CSV table of C-alpha atoms in Angstrom, one decimal:
chain,number,residue,atom,x,y,z
A,1,GLU,CA,-7.0,6.6,17.0
A,2,VAL,CA,-4.5,4.5,14.9
A,3,GLN,CA,-2.2,6.8,13.7
A,4,LEU,CA,1.4,7.1,11.7
A,5,VAL,CA,3.1,10.2,10.9
A,6,GLU,CA,6.2,10.0,8.7
A,7,SER,CA,8.9,12.8,8.8
A,8,GLY,CA,12.4,13.6,7.7
A,9,GLY,CA,11.6,14.0,3.9
A,10,GLY,CA,13.2,16.8,1.5
A,11,LEU,CA,15.5,17.5,-1.0
A,12,VAL,CA,18.9,15.5,-1.6
A,13,GLN,CA,21.8,15.5,-4.1
A,14,PRO,CA,22.4,12.4,-6.4
A,15,GLY,CA,24.5,10.2,-4.1
A,16,GLY,CA,23.1,11.7,-1.0
A,17,SER,CA,21.5,10.2,2.0
A,18,LEU,CA,18.2,10.6,4.2
A,19,ARG,CA,16.7,9.0,6.9
A,20,LEU,CA,12.8,8.7,7.3
A,21,SER,CA,11.0,8.3,10.4
A,22,CYS,CA,7.3,7.0,11.1
A,23,ALA,CA,6.0,7.5,14.8
A,24,ALA,CA,3.3,5.4,15.4
A,25,SER,CA,0.4,5.9,18.0
A,26,GLY,CA,-2.9,4.1,18.8
A,27,PHE,CA,-1.7,0.3,18.5
A,28,THR,CA,1.0,-1.9,19.7
A,29,PHE,CA,3.7,-1.0,17.7
A,30,SER,CA,6.2,-3.6,19.2
A,31,THR,CA,3.8,-6.4,17.8
A,32,SER,CA,3.2,-5.1,14.6
A,33,THR,CA,5.2,-5.7,11.1
A,34,MET,CA,5.7,-2.6,9.3
A,35,ALA,CA,6.4,-1.5,5.8
A,36,TRP,CA,7.5,1.2,3.6
A,37,VAL,CA,5.8,1.8,0.6
A,38,ARG,CA,6.9,4.8,-2.2
A,39,GLN,CA,5.0,6.4,-4.9
A,40,ILE,CA,6.7,8.3,-7.8
A,41,PRO,CA,4.4,11.5,-8.2
A,42,GLY,CA,1.6,10.7,-10.3
A,43,LYS,CA,2.0,7.3,-10.7
A,44,GLY,CA,1.3,3.7,-8.8
A,45,LEU,CA,2.7,2.4,-5.6
A,46,GLU,CA,5.6,0.2,-4.9
A,47,TRP,CA,6.6,-2.0,-1.7
A,48,VAL,CA,9.7,-1.0,-0.6
A,49,SER,CA,10.8,-2.9,2.5
A,50,GLY,CA,9.3,-4.4,5.4
A,51,ILE,CA,10.1,-5.4,9.0
A,52,SER,CA,9.0,-8.0,11.4
A,53,ASP,CA,8.1,-6.8,15.2
A,54,SER,CA,11.2,-7.8,16.6
A,55,SER,CA,13.4,-6.5,13.9
A,56,LEU,CA,14.9,-10.3,13.3
A,57,SER,CA,13.6,-9.8,9.8
A,58,LYS,CA,14.1,-7.2,7.0
A,59,TYR,CA,12.8,-7.3,3.5
A,60,TYR,CA,13.5,-5.2,0.5
A,61,ARG,CA,12.7,-4.7,-3.1
A,62,ASP,CA,15.8,-5.6,-5.3
A,63,SER,CA,16.1,-2.0,-6.3
A,64,VAL,CA,16.8,-0.7,-2.9
A,65,LYS,CA,18.7,-4.0,-1.6
A,66,GLY,CA,22.2,-2.5,-0.1
A,67,ARG,CA,21.0,0.9,-0.1
A,68,PHE,CA,18.4,1.4,2.2
A,69,THR,CA,18.1,0.0,5.8
A,70,VAL,CA,14.8,-0.7,7.5
A,71,SER,CA,14.8,-0.4,11.4
A,72,ARG,CA,12.6,0.4,14.2
A,73,ASP,CA,12.8,1.5,17.9
A,74,ASN,CA,9.9,-0.4,19.5
A,75,THR,CA,10.4,1.5,22.9
A,76,LYS,CA,9.8,5.2,20.9
A,77,LYS,CA,7.5,3.5,18.7
A,78,THR,CA,9.2,4.8,15.6
A,79,LEU,CA,10.0,3.2,12.3
A,80,TYR,CA,12.9,4.4,10.3
A,81,LEU,CA,14.3,3.9,6.7
A,82,GLN,CA,18.0,5.0,6.2
A,83,MET,CA,18.4,5.7,2.5
A,84,SER,CA,21.6,5.8,1.1
A,85,SER,CA,23.6,6.4,-2.8
A,86,LEU,CA,20.1,8.1,-3.9
A,87,SER,CA,19.4,8.6,-7.5
A,88,ALA,CA,16.6,10.6,-9.2
A,89,GLU,CA,14.9,7.1,-9.7
A,90,ASP,CA,14.2,7.0,-5.9
A,91,THR,CA,12.3,10.2,-5.9
A,92,ALA,CA,8.7,9.8,-4.3
A,93,VAL,CA,6.3,10.1,-2.1
A,94,TYR,CA,7.7,7.2,1.1
A,95,TYR,CA,4.3,6.0,3.1
A,96,CYS,CA,4.8,3.8,6.3
A,97,ALA,CA,2.4,1.4,7.0
A,98,ARG,CA,1.5,-1.3,9.3
A,99,ILE,CA,1.2,-4.9,7.7
A,100,VAL,CA,-2.0,-6.7,9.5
A,101,GLU,CA,-2.2,-10.3,9.1
A,102,ASN,CA,-4.9,-12.5,10.6
A,103,TYR,CA,-5.7,-16.1,11.3
A,104,TYR,CA,-6.6,-16.9,7.9
A,105,ASN,CA,-3.4,-15.0,6.1
A,106,GLU,CA,-5.0,-12.1,4.9
A,107,ARG,CA,-2.5,-9.5,4.7
A,108,ARG,CA,-3.0,-5.8,4.0
A,109,PHE,CA,-1.7,-2.7,4.7
A,110,ASP,CA,-3.5,-0.5,7.3
A,111,PRO,CA,-3.1,2.1,8.3
A,112,TRP,CA,-0.9,4.4,6.0
A,113,GLY,CA,0.7,7.2,7.1
A,114,GLN,CA,0.4,10.3,5.2
A,115,GLY,CA,3.5,10.3,3.4
A,116,VAL,CA,6.7,12.3,3.3
A,117,LEU,CA,8.2,13.5,-0.4
A,118,VAL,CA,12.0,12.8,-1.2
A,119,THR,CA,13.3,14.7,-3.8
A,120,VAL,CA,16.4,13.6,-5.6
A,121,SER,CA,17.8,16.1,-7.6
A,122,SER,CA,21.2,18.7,-8.2
B,1,GLU,CA,7.5,-12.5,-10.0
B,2,ILE,CA,3.5,-11.5,-9.7
B,3,VAL,CA,2.4,-8.8,-12.1
B,4,LEU,CA,-1.0,-7.4,-11.5
B,5,THR,CA,-3.1,-5.9,-14.7
B,6,GLN,CA,-5.9,-3.7,-14.0
B,7,SER,CA,-8.5,-2.9,-16.1
B,8,PRO,CA,-10.1,-0.2,-17.0
B,9,GLY,CA,-7.3,2.3,-16.8
B,10,THR,CA,-10.1,5.1,-16.5
B,11,LEU,CA,-13.6,4.5,-15.9
B,12,SER,CA,-15.8,7.3,-16.6
B,13,LEU,CA,-19.3,7.3,-14.8
B,14,SER,CA,-22.0,9.4,-13.4
B,15,PRO,CA,-22.8,9.4,-9.5
B,16,GLY,CA,-25.2,6.8,-8.8
B,17,GLU,CA,-24.0,4.3,-11.6
B,18,ARG,CA,-22.2,1.0,-10.7
B,19,ALA,CA,-18.2,0.5,-11.1
B,20,THR,CA,-16.7,-2.6,-11.7
B,21,LEU,CA,-13.0,-2.7,-11.7
B,22,SER,CA,-11.1,-5.7,-12.5
B,23,CYS,CA,-7.5,-6.9,-11.0
B,24,MET,CA,-5.6,-9.9,-12.9
B,25,SER,CA,-2.8,-11.9,-12.9
B,26,SER,CA,-1.5,-14.4,-15.3
B,27,ARG,CA,-0.2,-16.6,-12.4
B,28,SER,CA,-2.8,-18.3,-10.2
B,29,LEU,CA,-3.6,-16.0,-7.0
B,30,VAL,CA,-4.7,-16.9,-3.4
B,31,SER,CA,-7.7,-14.8,-2.5
B,32,SER,CA,-6.5,-14.7,1.3
B,33,TYR,CA,-3.7,-12.2,-0.4
B,34,LEU,CA,-5.7,-10.0,-2.5
B,35,ALA,CA,-6.5,-6.5,-1.2
B,36,TRP,CA,-8.0,-3.3,-2.7
B,37,TYR,CA,-7.2,0.6,-1.8
B,38,GLN,CA,-8.6,4.0,-2.3
B,39,GLN,CA,-6.5,6.8,-3.1
B,40,LYS,CA,-8.0,10.1,-3.5
B,41,PRO,CA,-5.5,13.2,-4.7
B,42,GLY,CA,-3.3,14.5,-2.4
B,43,GLN,CA,-3.9,11.5,0.3
B,44,ALA,CA,-2.6,8.3,1.5
B,45,PRO,CA,-4.2,5.1,0.2
B,46,ARG,CA,-6.8,3.8,2.3
B,47,LEU,CA,-7.5,0.1,3.0
B,48,LEU,CA,-11.1,-1.0,1.4
B,49,ILE,CA,-11.1,-4.8,0.7
B,50,TYR,CA,-8.7,-7.5,2.1
B,51,GLY,CA,-9.1,-11.2,1.6
B,52,THR,CA,-10.9,-10.6,-1.7
B,53,SER,CA,-14.1,-10.1,-0.1
B,54,ASN,CA,-13.8,-8.7,3.7
B,55,ARG,CA,-14.5,-5.0,3.9
B,56,ALA,CA,-12.5,-3.3,6.0
B,57,ALA,CA,-13.7,-1.2,9.2
B,58,GLY,CA,-15.7,1.9,8.5
B,59,ILE,CA,-16.2,1.0,4.5
B,60,PRO,CA,-19.5,1.2,3.2
B,61,ASP,CA,-21.4,-2.0,1.8
B,62,ARG,CA,-21.8,-0.5,-1.6
B,63,PHE,CA,-18.2,-1.7,-2.0
B,64,VAL,CA,-17.9,-5.4,-2.9
B,65,GLY,CA,-14.9,-7.4,-3.5
B,66,GLY,CA,-14.9,-10.8,-5.1
B,67,ARG,CA,-13.5,-13.3,-7.6
B,68,SER,CA,-14.5,-15.0,-10.5
B,69,GLY,CA,-11.6,-17.7,-11.5
B,70,SER,CA,-8.3,-15.3,-12.0
B,71,ASP,CA,-10.5,-12.3,-12.1
B,72,PHE,CA,-10.7,-10.3,-8.9
B,73,THR,CA,-13.0,-7.5,-8.8
B,74,LEU,CA,-14.2,-4.6,-7.1
B,75,THR,CA,-17.8,-3.6,-7.5
B,76,ILE,CA,-18.9,-0.2,-6.3
B,77,SER,CA,-22.8,0.0,-6.6
B,78,GLY,CA,-24.3,3.7,-6.3
B,79,LEU,CA,-21.2,5.9,-6.8
B,80,GLU,CA,-21.0,8.7,-4.3
B,81,PRO,CA,-19.1,12.0,-5.3
B,82,GLU,CA,-16.7,10.9,-2.4
B,83,ASP,CA,-16.1,7.6,-4.4
B,84,PHE,CA,-14.1,9.4,-7.6
B,85,ALA,CA,-10.8,8.2,-6.9
B,86,VAL,CA,-8.1,5.9,-8.0
B,87,TYR,CA,-8.1,2.3,-6.9
B,88,TYR,CA,-5.2,-0.3,-6.6
B,89,CYS,CA,-5.5,-4.0,-6.1
B,90,GLN,CA,-2.5,-5.4,-4.3
B,91,TYR,CA,-1.1,-8.9,-3.6
B,92,TYR,CA,1.3,-10.5,-1.3
B,93,SER,CA,3.3,-12.5,-3.3
B,94,GLY,CA,5.7,-13.9,-0.7
B,95,SER,CA,9.1,-14.0,-0.2
B,96,PRO,CA,7.9,-11.5,1.5
B,97,MET,CA,7.2,-9.2,-1.6
B,98,TYR,CA,3.9,-7.1,-2.2
B,99,THR,CA,2.7,-6.0,-5.7
B,100,PHE,CA,0.5,-3.3,-6.6
B,101,GLY,CA,-1.4,-3.1,-9.8
B,102,PRO,CA,-1.1,0.0,-11.8
B,103,GLY,CA,-4.8,1.1,-10.7
B,104,THR,CA,-7.9,2.3,-12.1
B,105,LYS,CA,-9.1,5.8,-11.9
B,106,VAL,CA,-12.9,6.3,-11.6
B,107,GLU,CA,-13.8,9.9,-13.0
B,108,ILE,CA,-17.0,11.7,-13.0
B,109,LYS,CA,-18.5,11.5,-16.6
């Protein structure tokens, strides 16, 4: 079964840091492009970051550039998101997802992890 | 920057009825890059449709994705009780950057 399981969420004070992990199983993680997507409770979805299979390419949305760092360990089949200088605006459920792309350049997020809540509050 | 608009915001229907959801952008979109997801309360999104009209594995054929000009549509023919959820369209806008629409909630009338 293809599965992604996030961990590492919790309550953190403004200005603090947190590292999220996403453990993959059931597919070839080392050849998969991965992403983080977040969702403010009760709101819509927002792409946060992406990383290529070899870690050579990393991408971030503007609002997290310089504060968030995406990485991966292919030997452990794990994706990470290091978050620093956190603010209330970063409070959200964070999902990891595999980005699938085929010969026709049809890209999609599949599957998704169950999500982990990050709450930034004093 | 690509901005996606979904309409209606909420769709109130009865089981068995047809739901038609719309996703639009002011800019021309490439069909290959448009996907649809379903999200139920407390759950992660689930891929339904990719490349505008391709159903993901295990998705029933009552879910149909299409396009008419700049309007991308998700049609659910014969709503089942488990179909009442929020639906998001998503577009790969390059750079790379992925954009989601604000969602359409399909609720029981």
